[in-house]
Coordinates of N, CA and C in Angstrom, one line a residue:
X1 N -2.4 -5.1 -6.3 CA -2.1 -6.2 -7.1 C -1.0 -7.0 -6.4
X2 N -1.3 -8.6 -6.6 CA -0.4 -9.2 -5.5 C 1.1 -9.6 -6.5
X3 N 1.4 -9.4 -7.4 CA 2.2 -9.8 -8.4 C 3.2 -8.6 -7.9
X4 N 4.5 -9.0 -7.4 CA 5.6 -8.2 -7.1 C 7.1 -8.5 -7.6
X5 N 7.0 -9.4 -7.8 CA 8.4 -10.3 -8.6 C 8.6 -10.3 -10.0
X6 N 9.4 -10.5 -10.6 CA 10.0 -10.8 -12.0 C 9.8 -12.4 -11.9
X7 N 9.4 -12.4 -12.9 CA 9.5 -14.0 -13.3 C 10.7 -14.3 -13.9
X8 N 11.9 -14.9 -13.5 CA 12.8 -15.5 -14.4 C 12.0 -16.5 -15.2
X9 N 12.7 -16.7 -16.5 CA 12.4 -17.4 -17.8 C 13.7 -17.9 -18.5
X10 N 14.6 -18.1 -17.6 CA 15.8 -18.6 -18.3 C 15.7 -20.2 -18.2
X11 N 15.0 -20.5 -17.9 CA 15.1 -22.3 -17.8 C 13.3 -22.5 -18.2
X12 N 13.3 -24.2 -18.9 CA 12.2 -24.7 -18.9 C 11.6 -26.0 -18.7
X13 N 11.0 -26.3 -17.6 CA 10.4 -27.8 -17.3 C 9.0 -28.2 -17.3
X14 N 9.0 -29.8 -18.2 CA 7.4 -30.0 -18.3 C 6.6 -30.4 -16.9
X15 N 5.5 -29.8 -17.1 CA 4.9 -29.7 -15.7 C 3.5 -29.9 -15.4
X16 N 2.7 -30.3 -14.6 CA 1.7 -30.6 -14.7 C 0.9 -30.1 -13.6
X17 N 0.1 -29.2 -13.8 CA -0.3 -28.0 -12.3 C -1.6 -28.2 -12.5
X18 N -2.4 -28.5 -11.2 CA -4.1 -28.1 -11.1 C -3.8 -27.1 -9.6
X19 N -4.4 -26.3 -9.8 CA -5.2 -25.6 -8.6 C -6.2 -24.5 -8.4
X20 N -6.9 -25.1 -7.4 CA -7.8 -24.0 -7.1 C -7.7 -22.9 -6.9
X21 N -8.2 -21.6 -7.9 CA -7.9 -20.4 -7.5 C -9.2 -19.6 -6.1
X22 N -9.9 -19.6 -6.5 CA -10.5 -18.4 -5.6 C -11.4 -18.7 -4.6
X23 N -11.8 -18.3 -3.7 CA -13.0 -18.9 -3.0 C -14.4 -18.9 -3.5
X24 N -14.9 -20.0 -3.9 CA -16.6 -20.2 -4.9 C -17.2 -20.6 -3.8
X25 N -17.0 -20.1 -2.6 CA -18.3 -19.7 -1.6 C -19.0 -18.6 -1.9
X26 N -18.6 -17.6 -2.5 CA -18.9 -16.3 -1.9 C -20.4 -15.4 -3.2
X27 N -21.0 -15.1 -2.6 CA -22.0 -14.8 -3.7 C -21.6 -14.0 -4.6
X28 N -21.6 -14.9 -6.1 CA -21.6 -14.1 -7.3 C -22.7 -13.3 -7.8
X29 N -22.4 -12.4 -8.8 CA -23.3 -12.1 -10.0 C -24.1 -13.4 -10.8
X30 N -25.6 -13.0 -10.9 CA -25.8 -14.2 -11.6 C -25.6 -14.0 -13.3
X31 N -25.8 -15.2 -14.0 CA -25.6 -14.8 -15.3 C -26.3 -13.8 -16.3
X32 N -26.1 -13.0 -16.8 CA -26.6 -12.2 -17.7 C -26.7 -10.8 -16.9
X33 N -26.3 -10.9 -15.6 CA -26.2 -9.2 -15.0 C -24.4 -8.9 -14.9
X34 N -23.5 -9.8 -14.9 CA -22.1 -9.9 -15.1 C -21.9 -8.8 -16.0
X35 N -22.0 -9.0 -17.4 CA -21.6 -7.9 -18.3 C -23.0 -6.6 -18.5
X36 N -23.5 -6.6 -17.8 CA -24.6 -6.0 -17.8 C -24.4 -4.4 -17.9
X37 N -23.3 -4.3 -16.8 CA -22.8 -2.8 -16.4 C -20.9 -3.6 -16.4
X38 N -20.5 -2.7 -17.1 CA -18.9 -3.1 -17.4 C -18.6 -2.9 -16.1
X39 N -17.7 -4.7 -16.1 CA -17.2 -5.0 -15.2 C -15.4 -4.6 -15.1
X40 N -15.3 -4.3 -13.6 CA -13.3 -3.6 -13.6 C -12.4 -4.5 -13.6
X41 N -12.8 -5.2 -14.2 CA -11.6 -6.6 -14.3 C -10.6 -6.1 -15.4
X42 N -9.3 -6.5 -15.0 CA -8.6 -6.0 -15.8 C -6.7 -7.2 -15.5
X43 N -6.0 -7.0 -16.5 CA -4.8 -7.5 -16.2 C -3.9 -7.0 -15.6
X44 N -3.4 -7.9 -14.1 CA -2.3 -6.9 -13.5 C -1.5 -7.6 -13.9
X45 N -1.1 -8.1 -15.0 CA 0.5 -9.1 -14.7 C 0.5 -9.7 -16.6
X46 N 1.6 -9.7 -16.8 CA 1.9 -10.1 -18.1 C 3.4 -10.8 -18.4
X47 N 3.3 -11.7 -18.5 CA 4.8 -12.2 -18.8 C 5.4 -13.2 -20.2
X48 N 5.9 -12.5 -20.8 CA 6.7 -13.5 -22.3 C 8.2 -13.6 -21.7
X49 N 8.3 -15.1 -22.1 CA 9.1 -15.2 -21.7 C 9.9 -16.4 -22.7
X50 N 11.0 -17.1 -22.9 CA 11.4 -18.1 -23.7 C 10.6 -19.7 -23.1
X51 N 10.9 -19.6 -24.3 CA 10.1 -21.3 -24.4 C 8.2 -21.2 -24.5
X52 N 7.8 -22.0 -23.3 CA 5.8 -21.9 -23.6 C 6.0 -21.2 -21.8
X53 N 6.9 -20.1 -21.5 CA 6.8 -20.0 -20.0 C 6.2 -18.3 -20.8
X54 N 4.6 -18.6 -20.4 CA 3.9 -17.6 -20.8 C 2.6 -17.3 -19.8
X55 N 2.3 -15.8 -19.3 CA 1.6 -15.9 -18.1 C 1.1 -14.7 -18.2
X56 N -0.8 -14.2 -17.9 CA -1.2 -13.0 -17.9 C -1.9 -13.5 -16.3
X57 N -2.2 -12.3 -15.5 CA -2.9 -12.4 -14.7 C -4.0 -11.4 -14.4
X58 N -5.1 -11.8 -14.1 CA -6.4 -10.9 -14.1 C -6.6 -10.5 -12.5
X59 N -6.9 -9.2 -12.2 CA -7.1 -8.9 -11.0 C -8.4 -8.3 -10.9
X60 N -9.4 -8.6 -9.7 CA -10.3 -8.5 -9.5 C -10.5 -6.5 -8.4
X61 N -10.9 -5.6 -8.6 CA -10.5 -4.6 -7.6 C -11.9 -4.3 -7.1
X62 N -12.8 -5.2 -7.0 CA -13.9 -5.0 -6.9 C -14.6 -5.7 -5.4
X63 N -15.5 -5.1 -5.3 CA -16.2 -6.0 -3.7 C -16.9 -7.2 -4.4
X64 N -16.6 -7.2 -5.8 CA -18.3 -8.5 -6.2 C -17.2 -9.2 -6.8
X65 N -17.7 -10.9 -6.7 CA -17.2 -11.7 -7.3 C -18.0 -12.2 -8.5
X66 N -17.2 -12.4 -9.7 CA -17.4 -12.6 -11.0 C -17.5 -14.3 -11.4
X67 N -18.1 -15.2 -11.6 CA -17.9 -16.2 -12.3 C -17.5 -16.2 -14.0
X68 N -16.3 -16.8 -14.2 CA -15.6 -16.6 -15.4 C -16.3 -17.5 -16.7
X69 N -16.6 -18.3 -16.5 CA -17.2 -19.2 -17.7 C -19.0 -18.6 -17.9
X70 N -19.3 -18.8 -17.1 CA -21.0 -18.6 -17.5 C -21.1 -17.1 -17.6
X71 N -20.4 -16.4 -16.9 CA -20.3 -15.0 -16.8 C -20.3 -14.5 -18.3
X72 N -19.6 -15.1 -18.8 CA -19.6 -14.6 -20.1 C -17.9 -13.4 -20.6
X73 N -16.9 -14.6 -19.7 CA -15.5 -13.4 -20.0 C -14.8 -15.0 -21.0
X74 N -14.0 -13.9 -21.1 CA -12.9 -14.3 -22.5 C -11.9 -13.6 -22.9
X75 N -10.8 -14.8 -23.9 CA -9.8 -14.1 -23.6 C -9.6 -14.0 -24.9
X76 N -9.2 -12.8 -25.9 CA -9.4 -13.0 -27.3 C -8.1 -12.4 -27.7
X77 N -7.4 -13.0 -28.8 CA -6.1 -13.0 -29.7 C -5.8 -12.3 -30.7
X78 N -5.3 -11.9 -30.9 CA -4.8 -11.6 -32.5 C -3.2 -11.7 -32.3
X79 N -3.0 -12.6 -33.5 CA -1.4 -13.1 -34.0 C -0.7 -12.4 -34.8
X80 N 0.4 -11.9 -34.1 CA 1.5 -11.1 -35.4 C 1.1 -10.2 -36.2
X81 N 0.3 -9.3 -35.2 CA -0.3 -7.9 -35.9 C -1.1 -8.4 -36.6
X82 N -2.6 -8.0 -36.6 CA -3.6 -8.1 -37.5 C -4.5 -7.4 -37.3
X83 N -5.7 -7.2 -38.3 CA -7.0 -6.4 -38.1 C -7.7 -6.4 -37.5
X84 N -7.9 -7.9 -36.7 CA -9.5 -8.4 -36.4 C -8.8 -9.7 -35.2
X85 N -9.9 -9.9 -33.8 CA -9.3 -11.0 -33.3 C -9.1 -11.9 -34.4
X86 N -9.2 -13.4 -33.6 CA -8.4 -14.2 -34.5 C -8.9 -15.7 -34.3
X87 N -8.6 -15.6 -32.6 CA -9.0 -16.8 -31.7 C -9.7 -16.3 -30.6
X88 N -10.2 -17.3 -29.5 CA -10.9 -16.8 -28.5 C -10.6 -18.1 -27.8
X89 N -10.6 -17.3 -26.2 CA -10.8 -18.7 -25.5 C -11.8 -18.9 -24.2
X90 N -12.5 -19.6 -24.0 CA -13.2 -19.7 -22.8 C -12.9 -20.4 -21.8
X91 N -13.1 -19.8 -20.8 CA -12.1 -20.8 -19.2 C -12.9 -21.8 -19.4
X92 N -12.4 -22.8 -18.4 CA -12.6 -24.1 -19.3 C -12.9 -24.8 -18.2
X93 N -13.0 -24.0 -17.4 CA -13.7 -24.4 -15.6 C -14.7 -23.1 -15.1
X94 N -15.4 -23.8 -14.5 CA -16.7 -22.1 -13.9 C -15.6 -21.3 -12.8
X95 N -14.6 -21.3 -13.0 CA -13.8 -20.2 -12.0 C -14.6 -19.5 -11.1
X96 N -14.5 -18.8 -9.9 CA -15.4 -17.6 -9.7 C -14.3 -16.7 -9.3
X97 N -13.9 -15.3 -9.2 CA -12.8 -14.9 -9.4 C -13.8 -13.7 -8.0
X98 N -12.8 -13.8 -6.8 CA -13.0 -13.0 -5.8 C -13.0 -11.6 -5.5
X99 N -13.7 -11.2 -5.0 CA -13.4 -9.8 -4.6 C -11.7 -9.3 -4.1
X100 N -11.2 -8.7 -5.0 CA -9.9 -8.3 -4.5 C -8.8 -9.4 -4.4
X101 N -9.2 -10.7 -5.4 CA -7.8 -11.6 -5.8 C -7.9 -11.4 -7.1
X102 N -6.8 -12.3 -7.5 CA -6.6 -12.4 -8.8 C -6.3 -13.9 -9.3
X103 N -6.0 -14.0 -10.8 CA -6.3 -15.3 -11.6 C -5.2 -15.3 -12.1
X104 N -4.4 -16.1 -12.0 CA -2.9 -16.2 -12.9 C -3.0 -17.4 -13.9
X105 N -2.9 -17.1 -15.1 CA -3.0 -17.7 -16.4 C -1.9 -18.5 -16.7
X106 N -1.8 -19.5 -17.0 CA 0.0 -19.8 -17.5 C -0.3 -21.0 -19.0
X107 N 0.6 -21.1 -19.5 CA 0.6 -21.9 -20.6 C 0.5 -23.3 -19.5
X108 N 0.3 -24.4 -20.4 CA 0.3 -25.8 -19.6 C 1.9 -26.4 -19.4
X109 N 2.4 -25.8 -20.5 CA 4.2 -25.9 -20.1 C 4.8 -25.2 -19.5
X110 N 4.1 -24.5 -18.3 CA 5.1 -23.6 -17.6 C 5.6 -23.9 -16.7
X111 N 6.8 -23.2 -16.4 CA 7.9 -24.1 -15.4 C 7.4 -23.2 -14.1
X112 N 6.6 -23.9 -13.6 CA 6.2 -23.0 -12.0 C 7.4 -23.0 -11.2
X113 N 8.7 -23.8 -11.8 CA 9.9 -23.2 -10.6 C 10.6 -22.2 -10.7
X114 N 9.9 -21.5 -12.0 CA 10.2 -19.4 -12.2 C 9.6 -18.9 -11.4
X115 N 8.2 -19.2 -10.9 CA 7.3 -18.3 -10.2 C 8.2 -18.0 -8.4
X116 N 7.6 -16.8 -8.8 CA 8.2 -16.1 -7.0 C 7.6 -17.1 -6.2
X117 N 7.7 -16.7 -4.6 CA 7.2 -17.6 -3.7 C 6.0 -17.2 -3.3
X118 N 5.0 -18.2 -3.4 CA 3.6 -18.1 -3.0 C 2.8 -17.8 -3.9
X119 N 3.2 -17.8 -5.4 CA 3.2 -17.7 -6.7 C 2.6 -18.9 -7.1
X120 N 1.3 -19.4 -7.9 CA 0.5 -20.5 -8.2 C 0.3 -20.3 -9.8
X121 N 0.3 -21.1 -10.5 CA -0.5 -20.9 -11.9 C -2.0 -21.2 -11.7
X122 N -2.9 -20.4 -11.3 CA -4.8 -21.1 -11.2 C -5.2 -21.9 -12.7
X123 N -5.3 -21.0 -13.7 CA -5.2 -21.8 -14.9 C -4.1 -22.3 -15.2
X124 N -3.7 -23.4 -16.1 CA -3.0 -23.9 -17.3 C -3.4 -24.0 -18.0
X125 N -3.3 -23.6 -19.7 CA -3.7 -24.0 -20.7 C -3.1 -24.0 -22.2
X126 N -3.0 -25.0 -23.1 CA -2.0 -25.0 -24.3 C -2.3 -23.6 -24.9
X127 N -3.4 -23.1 -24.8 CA -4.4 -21.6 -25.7 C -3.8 -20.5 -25.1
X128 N -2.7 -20.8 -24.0 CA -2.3 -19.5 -23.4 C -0.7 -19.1 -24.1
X129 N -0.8 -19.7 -24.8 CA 0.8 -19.5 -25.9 C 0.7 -18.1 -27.2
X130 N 2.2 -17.1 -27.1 CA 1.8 -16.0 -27.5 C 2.9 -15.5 -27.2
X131 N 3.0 -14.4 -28.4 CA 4.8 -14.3 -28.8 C 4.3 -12.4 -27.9
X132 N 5.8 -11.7 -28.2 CA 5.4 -10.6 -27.8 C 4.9 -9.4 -28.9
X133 N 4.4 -10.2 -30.0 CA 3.9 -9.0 -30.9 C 2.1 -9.9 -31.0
X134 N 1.6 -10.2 -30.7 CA 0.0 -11.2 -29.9 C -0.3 -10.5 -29.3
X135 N -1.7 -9.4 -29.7 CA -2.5 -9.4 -29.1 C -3.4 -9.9 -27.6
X136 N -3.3 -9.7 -27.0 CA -4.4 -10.0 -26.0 C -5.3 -9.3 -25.5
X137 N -6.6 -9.8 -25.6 CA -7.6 -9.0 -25.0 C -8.7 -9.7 -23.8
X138 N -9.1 -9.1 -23.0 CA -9.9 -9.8 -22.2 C -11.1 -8.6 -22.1
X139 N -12.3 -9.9 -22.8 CA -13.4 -9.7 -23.0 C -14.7 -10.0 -22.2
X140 N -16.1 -9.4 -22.1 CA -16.8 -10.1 -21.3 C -18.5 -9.6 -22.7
X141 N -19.1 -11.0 -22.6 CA -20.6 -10.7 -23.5 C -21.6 -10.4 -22.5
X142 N -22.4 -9.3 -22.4 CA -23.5 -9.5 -21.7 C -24.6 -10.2 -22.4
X143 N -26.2 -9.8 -21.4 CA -27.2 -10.7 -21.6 C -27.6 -10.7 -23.3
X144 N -27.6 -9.6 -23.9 CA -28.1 -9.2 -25.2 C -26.9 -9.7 -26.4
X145 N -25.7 -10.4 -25.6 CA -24.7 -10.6 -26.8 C -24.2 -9.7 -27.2
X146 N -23.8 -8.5 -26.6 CA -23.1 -7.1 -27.0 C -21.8 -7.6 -26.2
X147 N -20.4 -7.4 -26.9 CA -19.2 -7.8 -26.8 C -18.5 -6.7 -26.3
X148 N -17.9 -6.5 -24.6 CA -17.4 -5.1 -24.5 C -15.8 -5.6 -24.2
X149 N -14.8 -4.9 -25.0 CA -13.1 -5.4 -24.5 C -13.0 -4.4 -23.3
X150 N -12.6 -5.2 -22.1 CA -12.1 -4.8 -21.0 C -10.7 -4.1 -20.7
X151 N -10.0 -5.1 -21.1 CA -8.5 -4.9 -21.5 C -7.7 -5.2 -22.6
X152 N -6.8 -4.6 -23.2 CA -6.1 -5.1 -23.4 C -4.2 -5.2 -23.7
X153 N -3.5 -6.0 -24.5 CA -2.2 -6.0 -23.8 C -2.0 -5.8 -25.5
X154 N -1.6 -5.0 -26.3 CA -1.4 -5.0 -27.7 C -2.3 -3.9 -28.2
X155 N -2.4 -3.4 -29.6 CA -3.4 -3.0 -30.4 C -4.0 -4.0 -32.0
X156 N -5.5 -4.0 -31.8 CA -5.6 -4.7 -33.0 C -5.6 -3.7 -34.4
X157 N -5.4 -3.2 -34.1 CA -5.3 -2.1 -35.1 C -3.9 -1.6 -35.9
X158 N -2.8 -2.3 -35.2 CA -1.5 -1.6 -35.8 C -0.7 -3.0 -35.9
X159 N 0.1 -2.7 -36.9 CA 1.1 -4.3 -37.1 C 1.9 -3.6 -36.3
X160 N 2.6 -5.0 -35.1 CA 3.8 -4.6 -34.3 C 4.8 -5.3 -34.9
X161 N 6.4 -4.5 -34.6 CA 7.4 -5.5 -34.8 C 7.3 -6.9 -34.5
X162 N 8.7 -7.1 -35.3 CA 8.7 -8.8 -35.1 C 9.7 -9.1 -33.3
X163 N 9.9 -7.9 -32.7 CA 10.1 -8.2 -31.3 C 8.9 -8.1 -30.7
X164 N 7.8 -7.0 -30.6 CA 7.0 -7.2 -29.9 C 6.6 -5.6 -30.3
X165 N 5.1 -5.6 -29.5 CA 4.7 -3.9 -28.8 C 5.6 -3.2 -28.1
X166 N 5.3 -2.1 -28.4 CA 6.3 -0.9 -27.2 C 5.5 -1.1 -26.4
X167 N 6.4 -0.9 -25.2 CA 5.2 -0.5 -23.8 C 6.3 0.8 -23.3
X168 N 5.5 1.5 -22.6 CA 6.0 3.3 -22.0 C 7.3 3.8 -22.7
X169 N 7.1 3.3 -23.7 CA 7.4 4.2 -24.3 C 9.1 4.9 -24.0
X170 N 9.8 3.1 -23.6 CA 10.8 3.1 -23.4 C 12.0 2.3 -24.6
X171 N 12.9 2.7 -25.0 CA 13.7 2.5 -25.9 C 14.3 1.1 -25.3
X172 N 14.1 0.4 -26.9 CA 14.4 -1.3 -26.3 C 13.3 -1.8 -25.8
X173 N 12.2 -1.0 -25.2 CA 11.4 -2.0 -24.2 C 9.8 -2.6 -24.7
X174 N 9.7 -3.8 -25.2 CA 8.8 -4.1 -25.9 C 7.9 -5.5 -25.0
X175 N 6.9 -5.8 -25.6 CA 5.8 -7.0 -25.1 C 7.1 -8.4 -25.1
X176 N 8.2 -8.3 -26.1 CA 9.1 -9.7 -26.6 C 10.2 -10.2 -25.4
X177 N 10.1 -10.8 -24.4 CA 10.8 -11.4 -23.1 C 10.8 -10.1 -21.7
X178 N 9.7 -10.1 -21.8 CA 9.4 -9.0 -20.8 C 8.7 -9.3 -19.8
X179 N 8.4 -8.8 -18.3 CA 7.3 -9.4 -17.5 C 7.0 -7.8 -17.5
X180 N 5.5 -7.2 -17.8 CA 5.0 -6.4 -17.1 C 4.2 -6.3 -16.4
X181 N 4.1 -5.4 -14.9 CA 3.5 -5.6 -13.7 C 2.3 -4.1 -13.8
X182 N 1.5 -4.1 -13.7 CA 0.6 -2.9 -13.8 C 0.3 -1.7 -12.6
X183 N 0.7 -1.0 -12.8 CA 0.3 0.3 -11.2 C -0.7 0.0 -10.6
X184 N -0.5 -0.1 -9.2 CA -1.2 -0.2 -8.2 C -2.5 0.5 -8.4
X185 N -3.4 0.2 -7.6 CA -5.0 1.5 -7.4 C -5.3 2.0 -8.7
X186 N -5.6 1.0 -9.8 CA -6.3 1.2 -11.3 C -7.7 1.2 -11.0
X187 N -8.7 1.8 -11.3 CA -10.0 0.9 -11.3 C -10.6 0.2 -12.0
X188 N -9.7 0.3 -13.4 CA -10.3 -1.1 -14.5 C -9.0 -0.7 -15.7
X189 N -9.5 -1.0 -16.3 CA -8.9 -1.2 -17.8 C -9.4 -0.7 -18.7
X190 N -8.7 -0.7 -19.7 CA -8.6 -0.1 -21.1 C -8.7 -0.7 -22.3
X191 N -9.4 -0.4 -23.0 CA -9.6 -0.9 -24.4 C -8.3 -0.5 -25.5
X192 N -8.0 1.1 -25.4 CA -6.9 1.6 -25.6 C -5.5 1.2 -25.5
X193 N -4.9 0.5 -26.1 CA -3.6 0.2 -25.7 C -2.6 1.5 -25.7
X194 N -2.7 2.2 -26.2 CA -1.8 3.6 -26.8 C -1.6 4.5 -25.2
X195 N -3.1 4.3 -24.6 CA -3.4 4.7 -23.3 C -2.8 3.9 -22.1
X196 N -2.7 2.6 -22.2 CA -2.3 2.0 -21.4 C -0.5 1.1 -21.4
X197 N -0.3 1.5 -22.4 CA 1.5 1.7 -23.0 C 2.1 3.1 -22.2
X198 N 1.1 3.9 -22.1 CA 2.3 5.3 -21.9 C 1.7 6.0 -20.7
X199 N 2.1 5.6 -19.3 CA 2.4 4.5 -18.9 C 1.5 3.8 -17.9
X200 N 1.6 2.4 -17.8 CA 0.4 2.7 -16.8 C 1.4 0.9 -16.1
X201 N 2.8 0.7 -16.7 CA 2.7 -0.3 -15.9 C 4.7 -0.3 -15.5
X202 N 5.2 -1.2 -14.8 CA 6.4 -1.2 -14.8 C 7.2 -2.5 -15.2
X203 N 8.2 -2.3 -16.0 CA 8.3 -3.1 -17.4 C 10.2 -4.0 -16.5
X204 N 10.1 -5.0 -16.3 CA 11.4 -5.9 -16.1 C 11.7 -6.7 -17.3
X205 N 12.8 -6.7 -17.9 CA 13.7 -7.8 -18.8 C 13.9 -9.1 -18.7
X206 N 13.2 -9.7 -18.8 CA 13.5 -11.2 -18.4 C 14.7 -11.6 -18.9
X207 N 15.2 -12.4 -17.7 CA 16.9 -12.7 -18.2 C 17.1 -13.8 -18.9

């Protein structure tokens, strides 16, 4: 996972980022074999932070590259503890997401002068805003329309405090102004948050 830094989030500036993430030379999956056989895509990077400086990043640990829009991934919500997603979002560009990089998500108001060095936002988007008790999940449909969650960063099943989710299950230490970074050599993700809270990641305090 290339994400090694803390994001400070003590400051915020309006900002306006395009960039290219990954190399879309490289032969993908075509569509409808993507979710076919569950794909190891999973989140290595998660950051709440004050203001809209909000940021998940997807890491690819795979030899195959995935296209994100036709492929059929997504990123699905639930707000302030609830039963059921809520919202959904679809990338909003045909991304293709490389063997062994990764995708950094950011709100459209994020101050890229937090990010470490050599640090990019690939997406921006207003849809990427979300407190630390927000669900997140990252989803993929295969060819038959069967919906499998890959990851995710919350439970839809349990109301969380109004700071946030626990993560490892450390005292004080919740989803609410936090950057968490995920253990190295995973081979995918988890549907299970209960599983993936205790522990599977290393949790910094945003200052």
């Amino acid at each position: 996972v290339n994400s090694t830094s803390v994001v400070d989030t003590t400051t915020t500036e309006e900002v306006t980022l395009t960039s290219g993430v990954v190399d879309t030379t490289t032969t993908e999956m075509n569509m409808g074999t993507q979710c076919d056989s569950r794909p190891n895509l999973y989140f290595s990077a998660y950051s709440e932070g004050t203001s809209y400086n909000k940021l998940v990043e997807i890491w690819n640990p795979t030899n195959t590259s995935f296209r994100m829009l036709t492929g059929g991934f997504q990123l699905n919500f639930c707000y302030n503890g609830c039963s059921d997603y809520e919202s959904e979002y679809d990338f909003e560009s045909d991304i293709v997401l490389a063997p062994f990089e990764s995708l950094i998500m950011c709100h459209s108001s994020f101050d890229v002068s937090l990010l470490p060095n050599g640090m990019t936002c690939d997406v921006m988007s207003s849809r990427l805003s979300f407190n630390g008790n927000d669900l997140i999940a990252l989803t993929c449909t295969n060819s038959t329309g069967t919906t499998t969650v890959l990851d995710t960063i919350g439970d839809v099943t349990l109301l969380s405090s109004d700071t946030g989710w626990p993560v490892c299950n450390m005292t004080g230490s919740n989803l609410g102004d936090v950057t968490i970074i995920r253990d190295c050599m995973r081979d995918g993700g988890t549907s299970d948050w209960s599983t993936s809270r205790n522990c599977q990641w290393s949790v910094f305090e945003n200052s």
